[in-house]
Amino acid sequence: MEGRDRQQLNIVIVGHVDHGKSTVIGRLLADTGSLPEGKLEDVKSLCARTAKPFEYAFLLDALKDERAQGITIDSARCFFKTKKRDYIVIDAPGHIEFLKNMVTGAARAEAALLVIAADEGIRENSKRHGYLVSMLGIRQVVVLINKMDLVGYDAEAYRNLCREFIAFLSELKVLPLSFIPVSARDGENIASRSEAMPWYDGPTVLEQLDGFEQRTGKADLPLRFPVQDIYKFTEEGDDRRIIAGTIETGSMRVGDEIVFLPSGKRTRLRSIEAFNTPRKDEARAEEAIGITLETQLYVRPGEIIGRVGDTAPKVGSRFRAHLFWMGRSPLVKGRTYKLKLAACRASVTIAEVVQVLDAADLHVTRQKQQLDRHDVGEVALETTKPIAFAPIASIEGTGRFVIVDNYEIAGGGIVLDEANTGASLMKNHVREREVAWDKGFVTPSERSRRNGHKSKFVVFAGDDQEHVRALAKGLEKSLFFENRNAYYLGLDNMLSGLGSDTGEMGTEAGYPIRLLGELARILTDSGQIFIAALSGIDDYDLETLKTLNAPSEILVISVGDNLFSRYQVDLVVSRDTETGDALPQISRLLREQEIIPEYFI
Amino acid sequence: VDHLDRLEAQSVYIFREAYREFKNLVMLWSIGKDSTVLLWLARKAFFGHVPLPLLHIDTHFKIPEMIEYRDRLAREWHLNIIYGENKDALGRKDTYPDGSCDRITCCRNLKTEALKYTLSGERPRYRFDHVLGEYVVDSKTEQYTGVIVGARADEEGSRSKERYFSPRDKENDWDVGDQPPELWNQFKTDFAPGTHVRVHPLLDWTELNIWEYIDRENIPTVSLYYNHGDGKRYRSLGCYPCTSPVESDARTVKEIIAELREGKFANIAERSGREQDKEDGGGLETLRREGYM
């Protein structure tokens, strides 16, 4: 019976090699009557014929053989059902070499069973998996202390193991778990209550599984709608500009006042768009939809939409996180990587390594400044510019991230909280740079006296690239023919020249801006009026340029609609102003700001 | 939100992720039920549009109704469709139906090789010209770096090991033992020059889900899937020399769904009518490692 309404729950089973994962799965399949007809008998009689003692783990091997014959059972997944619901068991490899397969499997699960053999006790992967399932956001974890028959069903042995494991996990600030003493081989406390362990009065494994709850209520949380992409498909006269994404939590209705973060831009929701569905005025969590806005805003993929009045996600550039590392090269403090969090991609630097659970000896250390392969640790991360996020404890989808190193997803993590440290990495960098700056004998004032003007970094910014560039080049030309030292630099020239040996970094978000900021510092120090034209930048990019250009000064001219809500620009040149009319305005501004003297003497 | 809504939302998310990250994206279209659902999901993801080309690998041994259906849909939905082929092997008659090789070699020649060189742009691509109403040699020859494929995990053994975003190296090879991690909804969207990524939006769908969705959305499908009175229908479509129908009375989508729910095929592989699977030990893993779809 393929009941349409039956609940389905994904569970992952983890633990050290040979602690009995396969036996637990075999038992669950057999005791819930979920095996194909005759399978149990077949395997038992095969064992009898080959004089091997029957083991429940053989059932899994038998099922795997069947898969090889092309019958539709997934190699990594088994299915069983109880009266309450259907279960998909994801069998995660216990061997450390397969850790990334284990996390891939576990990341899809809503609950986890962690198996520890009572006779061997807590081993490496018991600890590692215990930590990882928690980090992966699986809130429902139960530890099975298996092979209780081998320790004589001793209550004291069980309690000691529980205590030891809790102590380990609490050191890593992982939530306490529940424990069940079992013997999977004999079926004790799996589907039926064990008579051998009358001292245990908690649930059996099956009772515990049925007691797990499915993730629900996502629609009742505050709205979080990450902007995955923005489309304008013009075929067949379509003039919709659609903001597309999957609603993480909450719901939204046509007419709602919404806010984009981190940009802070606000508008109302005009329509909800979808293909081949009746017109709708409301959309809820988990729906992959699109919206159009009442007013056209310049927004970018990666922003998170919230509803005005709801609690907003945090906006910041520094946060503390738990992170595990799978990369071939270590994660190193001070190095910059690519971060993917919800729909956002940003460049991120490892600001601090707080503590590390060393993969080799499984001890927590505060001495390490890097995470080697399979290490887990607490770190502080700093993005080049602010992003919207939330601690994992509030909303999962905007509190977890991956780190990409050399094209590979090399790390995964969860946001613990924002980290306020006063000075950002960038400000520290600028301070150190200025202290170490090797100055020549010529002072800035001598330079400006000779040049007949002060130095300045002039940034033209707007969404119409052609217009912005035309103005920037026009200013360079008019200054040059007034005998000023002015220089226009095209961003593309800079990237194809200076940036060419930086490889992957050159394409990473934020990198060109940082490079431009450093260049501006040098060129303004040389006394130039340095001019750049930028389109598609935001308030934070301007802040970055201002910070990196310091102590030299920056002048920002917005071209067309003013895209900047927080950064106070120096001049707005309207969209319909011709270059010939705009240049005198800019020239006046340069004189007002005493960059160029008012009168020639 | 029911189970079809969830599957649809996940597939749409994957489509949008691929469209955002890959500049040269193409979608394979085998004309079968899965890739037609895939095409429908593209229209879901992009609000009625299909902003990427569809690629069909023509072995010239496809059942004729399939090609008719392909070209009819291309016209009606105004699709940007291209096809590729292995002209050399066809010219040499190095095929199974011509009696010169076994089935696996034939698949390798007409599908795997044809796909490899069509993706790389090294061999001609034929694009449907909507003005002329016929296929013309495509002037664009750049390599496709993202390839959307309608593989499902439950189809056969090797596909269950796939990732949603699965990298292929310069030789189109798939390293089954060393696959990238996928965490939550973050997939491998960064790739080194020369490599490409196979994208699988249908990985979590079952055969039953596909038919339930075809029913719900009223998606047009090729008539070969239905019994027309002779008690037979195709469950999986391919080349006529290597594909056979199954015994079935199902004449409509709803009857197919009822048949699947009753468990009529519970112990028969969906691709049991596809002879090449059996020759490859049932797993198709050998072919898939080399780039078979």
JSON list of C-alpha atoms in Angstrom, two decimals, chain B residues 99-200:
[
{"chain": "B", "resi": 99, "resn": "GLY", "atom": "CA", "xyz": [25.79, -7.07, -36.46]},
{"chain": "B", "resi": 100, "resn": "SER", "atom": "CA", "xyz": [29.32, -5.77, -36.04]},
{"chain": "B", "resi": 101, "resn": "CYS", "atom": "CA", "xyz": [29.57, -5.38, -32.24]},
{"chain": "B", "resi": 102, "resn": "ASP", "atom": "CA", "xyz": [27.86, -6.25, -28.97]},
{"chain": "B", "resi": 103, "resn": "ARG", "atom": "CA", "xyz": [25.25, -4.08, -27.29]},
{"chain": "B", "resi": 104, "resn": "ILE", "atom": "CA", "xyz": [27.61, -2.44, -24.81]},
{"chain": "B", "resi": 105, "resn": "THR", "atom": "CA", "xyz": [30.03, -1.40, -27.55]},
{"chain": "B", "resi": 106, "resn": "CYS", "atom": "CA", "xyz": [27.11, -0.07, -29.56]},
{"chain": "B", "resi": 107, "resn": "CYS", "atom": "CA", "xyz": [25.91, 2.04, -26.59]},
{"chain": "B", "resi": 108, "resn": "ARG", "atom": "CA", "xyz": [29.45, 3.26, -26.15]},
{"chain": "B", "resi": 109, "resn": "ASN", "atom": "CA", "xyz": [29.70, 4.25, -29.82]},
{"chain": "B", "resi": 110, "resn": "LEU", "atom": "CA", "xyz": [26.30, 5.77, -30.43]},
{"chain": "B", "resi": 111, "resn": "LYS", "atom": "CA", "xyz": [25.60, 7.30, -27.03]},
{"chain": "B", "resi": 112, "resn": "THR", "atom": "CA", "xyz": [28.70, 7.73, -24.85]},
{"chain": "B", "resi": 113, "resn": "GLU", "atom": "CA", "xyz": [31.08, 8.80, -27.64]},
{"chain": "B", "resi": 114, "resn": "ALA", "atom": "CA", "xyz": [28.45, 10.87, -29.40]},
{"chain": "B", "resi": 115, "resn": "LEU", "atom": "CA", "xyz": [27.64, 12.65, -26.14]},
{"chain": "B", "resi": 116, "resn": "LYS", "atom": "CA", "xyz": [31.27, 13.29, -25.26]},
{"chain": "B", "resi": 117, "resn": "TYR", "atom": "CA", "xyz": [32.11, 14.99, -28.55]},
{"chain": "B", "resi": 118, "resn": "THR", "atom": "CA", "xyz": [28.82, 16.83, -28.79]},
{"chain": "B", "resi": 119, "resn": "LEU", "atom": "CA", "xyz": [29.31, 18.30, -25.31]},
{"chain": "B", "resi": 120, "resn": "SER", "atom": "CA", "xyz": [32.88, 19.32, -26.07]},
{"chain": "B", "resi": 121, "resn": "GLY", "atom": "CA", "xyz": [31.79, 20.85, -29.39]},
{"chain": "B", "resi": 122, "resn": "GLU", "atom": "CA", "xyz": [34.40, 18.85, -31.29]},
{"chain": "B", "resi": 123, "resn": "ARG", "atom": "CA", "xyz": [31.76, 17.31, -33.55]},
{"chain": "B", "resi": 124, "resn": "PRO", "atom": "CA", "xyz": [28.84, 19.08, -35.24]},
{"chain": "B", "resi": 125, "resn": "ARG", "atom": "CA", "xyz": [25.70, 19.97, -33.36]},
{"chain": "B", "resi": 126, "resn": "TYR", "atom": "CA", "xyz": [22.43, 20.33, -35.25]},
{"chain": "B", "resi": 127, "resn": "ARG", "atom": "CA", "xyz": [20.09, 23.03, -34.05]},
{"chain": "B", "resi": 128, "resn": "PHE", "atom": "CA", "xyz": [16.38, 23.21, -34.83]},
{"chain": "B", "resi": 129, "resn": "ASP", "atom": "CA", "xyz": [15.76, 26.35, -36.86]},
{"chain": "B", "resi": 130, "resn": "HIS", "atom": "CA", "xyz": [12.26, 27.52, -36.06]},
{"chain": "B", "resi": 131, "resn": "VAL", "atom": "CA", "xyz": [12.06, 29.67, -39.20]},
{"chain": "B", "resi": 132, "resn": "LEU", "atom": "CA", "xyz": [13.17, 26.96, -41.62]},
{"chain": "B", "resi": 133, "resn": "GLY", "atom": "CA", "xyz": [11.43, 24.23, -39.62]},
{"chain": "B", "resi": 134, "resn": "GLU", "atom": "CA", "xyz": [14.44, 21.91, -39.88]},
{"chain": "B", "resi": 135, "resn": "TYR", "atom": "CA", "xyz": [17.79, 21.13, -38.23]},
{"chain": "B", "resi": 136, "resn": "VAL", "atom": "CA", "xyz": [20.85, 23.06, -39.37]},
{"chain": "B", "resi": 137, "resn": "VAL", "atom": "CA", "xyz": [24.50, 22.78, -38.29]},
{"chain": "B", "resi": 138, "resn": "ASP", "atom": "CA", "xyz": [24.92, 24.95, -35.19]},
{"chain": "B", "resi": 139, "resn": "SER", "atom": "CA", "xyz": [27.49, 27.69, -35.40]},
{"chain": "B", "resi": 140, "resn": "LYS", "atom": "CA", "xyz": [28.15, 27.61, -31.65]},
{"chain": "B", "resi": 141, "resn": "THR", "atom": "CA", "xyz": [30.83, 25.11, -30.67]},
{"chain": "B", "resi": 142, "resn": "GLU", "atom": "CA", "xyz": [31.84, 26.09, -27.14]},
{"chain": "B", "resi": 143, "resn": "GLN", "atom": "CA", "xyz": [32.08, 23.34, -24.54]},
{"chain": "B", "resi": 144, "resn": "TYR", "atom": "CA", "xyz": [29.12, 22.77, -22.25]},
{"chain": "B", "resi": 145, "resn": "THR", "atom": "CA", "xyz": [30.31, 22.90, -18.64]},
{"chain": "B", "resi": 146, "resn": "GLY", "atom": "CA", "xyz": [27.05, 22.02, -16.90]},
{"chain": "B", "resi": 147, "resn": "VAL", "atom": "CA", "xyz": [24.89, 19.15, -18.14]},
{"chain": "B", "resi": 148, "resn": "ILE", "atom": "CA", "xyz": [21.46, 18.57, -16.64]},
{"chain": "B", "resi": 149, "resn": "VAL", "atom": "CA", "xyz": [20.44, 14.91, -16.74]},
{"chain": "B", "resi": 150, "resn": "GLY", "atom": "CA", "xyz": [17.22, 13.16, -15.68]},
{"chain": "B", "resi": 151, "resn": "ALA", "atom": "CA", "xyz": [18.81, 10.21, -13.85]},
{"chain": "B", "resi": 152, "resn": "ARG", "atom": "CA", "xyz": [16.92, 8.83, -10.84]},
{"chain": "B", "resi": 153, "resn": "ALA", "atom": "CA", "xyz": [18.55, 7.06, -7.89]},
{"chain": "B", "resi": 154, "resn": "ASP", "atom": "CA", "xyz": [16.03, 4.22, -7.92]},
{"chain": "B", "resi": 155, "resn": "GLU", "atom": "CA", "xyz": [16.52, 3.27, -11.60]},
{"chain": "B", "resi": 156, "resn": "GLU", "atom": "CA", "xyz": [19.42, 0.92, -11.19]},
{"chain": "B", "resi": 157, "resn": "GLY", "atom": "CA", "xyz": [22.39, 0.31, -8.89]},
{"chain": "B", "resi": 158, "resn": "SER", "atom": "CA", "xyz": [24.97, 2.75, -10.24]},
{"chain": "B", "resi": 159, "resn": "ARG", "atom": "CA", "xyz": [22.62, 5.74, -10.28]},
{"chain": "B", "resi": 160, "resn": "SER", "atom": "CA", "xyz": [21.92, 5.43, -6.57]},
{"chain": "B", "resi": 161, "resn": "LYS", "atom": "CA", "xyz": [25.50, 6.43, -5.87]},
{"chain": "B", "resi": 162, "resn": "GLU", "atom": "CA", "xyz": [25.17, 9.70, -7.76]},
{"chain": "B", "resi": 163, "resn": "ARG", "atom": "CA", "xyz": [25.30, 13.17, -6.26]},
{"chain": "B", "resi": 164, "resn": "TYR", "atom": "CA", "xyz": [22.97, 16.01, -7.26]},
{"chain": "B", "resi": 165, "resn": "PHE", "atom": "CA", "xyz": [26.01, 17.81, -8.70]},
{"chain": "B", "resi": 166, "resn": "SER", "atom": "CA", "xyz": [28.46, 15.23, -9.96]},
{"chain": "B", "resi": 167, "resn": "PRO", "atom": "CA", "xyz": [31.82, 16.24, -11.43]},
{"chain": "B", "resi": 168, "resn": "ARG", "atom": "CA", "xyz": [33.28, 14.64, -14.54]},
{"chain": "B", "resi": 169, "resn": "ASP", "atom": "CA", "xyz": [36.94, 15.03, -15.44]},
{"chain": "B", "resi": 170, "resn": "LYS", "atom": "CA", "xyz": [38.44, 16.02, -18.79]},
{"chain": "B", "resi": 171, "resn": "GLU", "atom": "CA", "xyz": [37.87, 12.52, -20.14]},
{"chain": "B", "resi": 172, "resn": "ASN", "atom": "CA", "xyz": [34.20, 12.58, -19.04]},
{"chain": "B", "resi": 173, "resn": "ASP", "atom": "CA", "xyz": [35.12, 9.99, -16.38]},
{"chain": "B", "resi": 174, "resn": "TRP", "atom": "CA", "xyz": [33.18, 9.60, -13.16]},
{"chain": "B", "resi": 175, "resn": "ASP", "atom": "CA", "xyz": [35.17, 8.72, -10.03]},
{"chain": "B", "resi": 176, "resn": "VAL", "atom": "CA", "xyz": [32.58, 6.79, -8.02]},
{"chain": "B", "resi": 177, "resn": "GLY", "atom": "CA", "xyz": [34.90, 6.27, -5.08]},
{"chain": "B", "resi": 178, "resn": "ASP", "atom": "CA", "xyz": [35.79, 9.93, -4.58]},
{"chain": "B", "resi": 179, "resn": "GLN", "atom": "CA", "xyz": [32.69, 12.07, -4.86]},
{"chain": "B", "resi": 180, "resn": "PRO", "atom": "CA", "xyz": [32.24, 15.56, -3.45]},
{"chain": "B", "resi": 181, "resn": "PRO", "atom": "CA", "xyz": [30.34, 15.99, -0.20]},
{"chain": "B", "resi": 182, "resn": "GLU", "atom": "CA", "xyz": [26.89, 17.53, -0.41]},
{"chain": "B", "resi": 183, "resn": "LEU", "atom": "CA", "xyz": [25.76, 19.33, 2.71]},
{"chain": "B", "resi": 184, "resn": "TRP", "atom": "CA", "xyz": [22.15, 20.38, 3.14]},
{"chain": "B", "resi": 185, "resn": "ASN", "atom": "CA", "xyz": [21.45, 22.25, -0.06]},
{"chain": "B", "resi": 186, "resn": "GLN", "atom": "CA", "xyz": [25.01, 23.25, -0.89]},
{"chain": "B", "resi": 187, "resn": "PHE", "atom": "CA", "xyz": [26.40, 21.43, -3.90]},
{"chain": "B", "resi": 188, "resn": "LYS", "atom": "CA", "xyz": [29.58, 21.46, -5.90]},
{"chain": "B", "resi": 189, "resn": "THR", "atom": "CA", "xyz": [29.19, 24.48, -8.16]},
{"chain": "B", "resi": 190, "resn": "ASP", "atom": "CA", "xyz": [32.85, 25.38, -8.56]},
{"chain": "B", "resi": 191, "resn": "PHE", "atom": "CA", "xyz": [34.87, 23.46, -11.05]},
{"chain": "B", "resi": 192, "resn": "ALA", "atom": "CA", "xyz": [38.35, 23.48, -12.54]},
{"chain": "B", "resi": 193, "resn": "PRO", "atom": "CA", "xyz": [38.76, 24.46, -16.21]},
{"chain": "B", "resi": 194, "resn": "GLY", "atom": "CA", "xyz": [38.27, 21.50, -18.54]},
{"chain": "B", "resi": 195, "resn": "THR", "atom": "CA", "xyz": [36.04, 19.57, -16.19]},
{"chain": "B", "resi": 196, "resn": "HIS", "atom": "CA", "xyz": [32.28, 19.62, -16.26]},
{"chain": "B", "resi": 197, "resn": "VAL", "atom": "CA", "xyz": [29.47, 18.83, -13.88]},
{"chain": "B", "resi": 198, "resn": "ARG", "atom": "CA", "xyz": [26.45, 16.57, -14.35]},
{"chain": "B", "resi": 199, "resn": "VAL", "atom": "CA", "xyz": [23.41, 17.91, -12.57]},
{"chain": "B", "resi": 200, "resn": "HIS", "atom": "CA", "xyz": [20.65, 15.54, -11.44]}
]
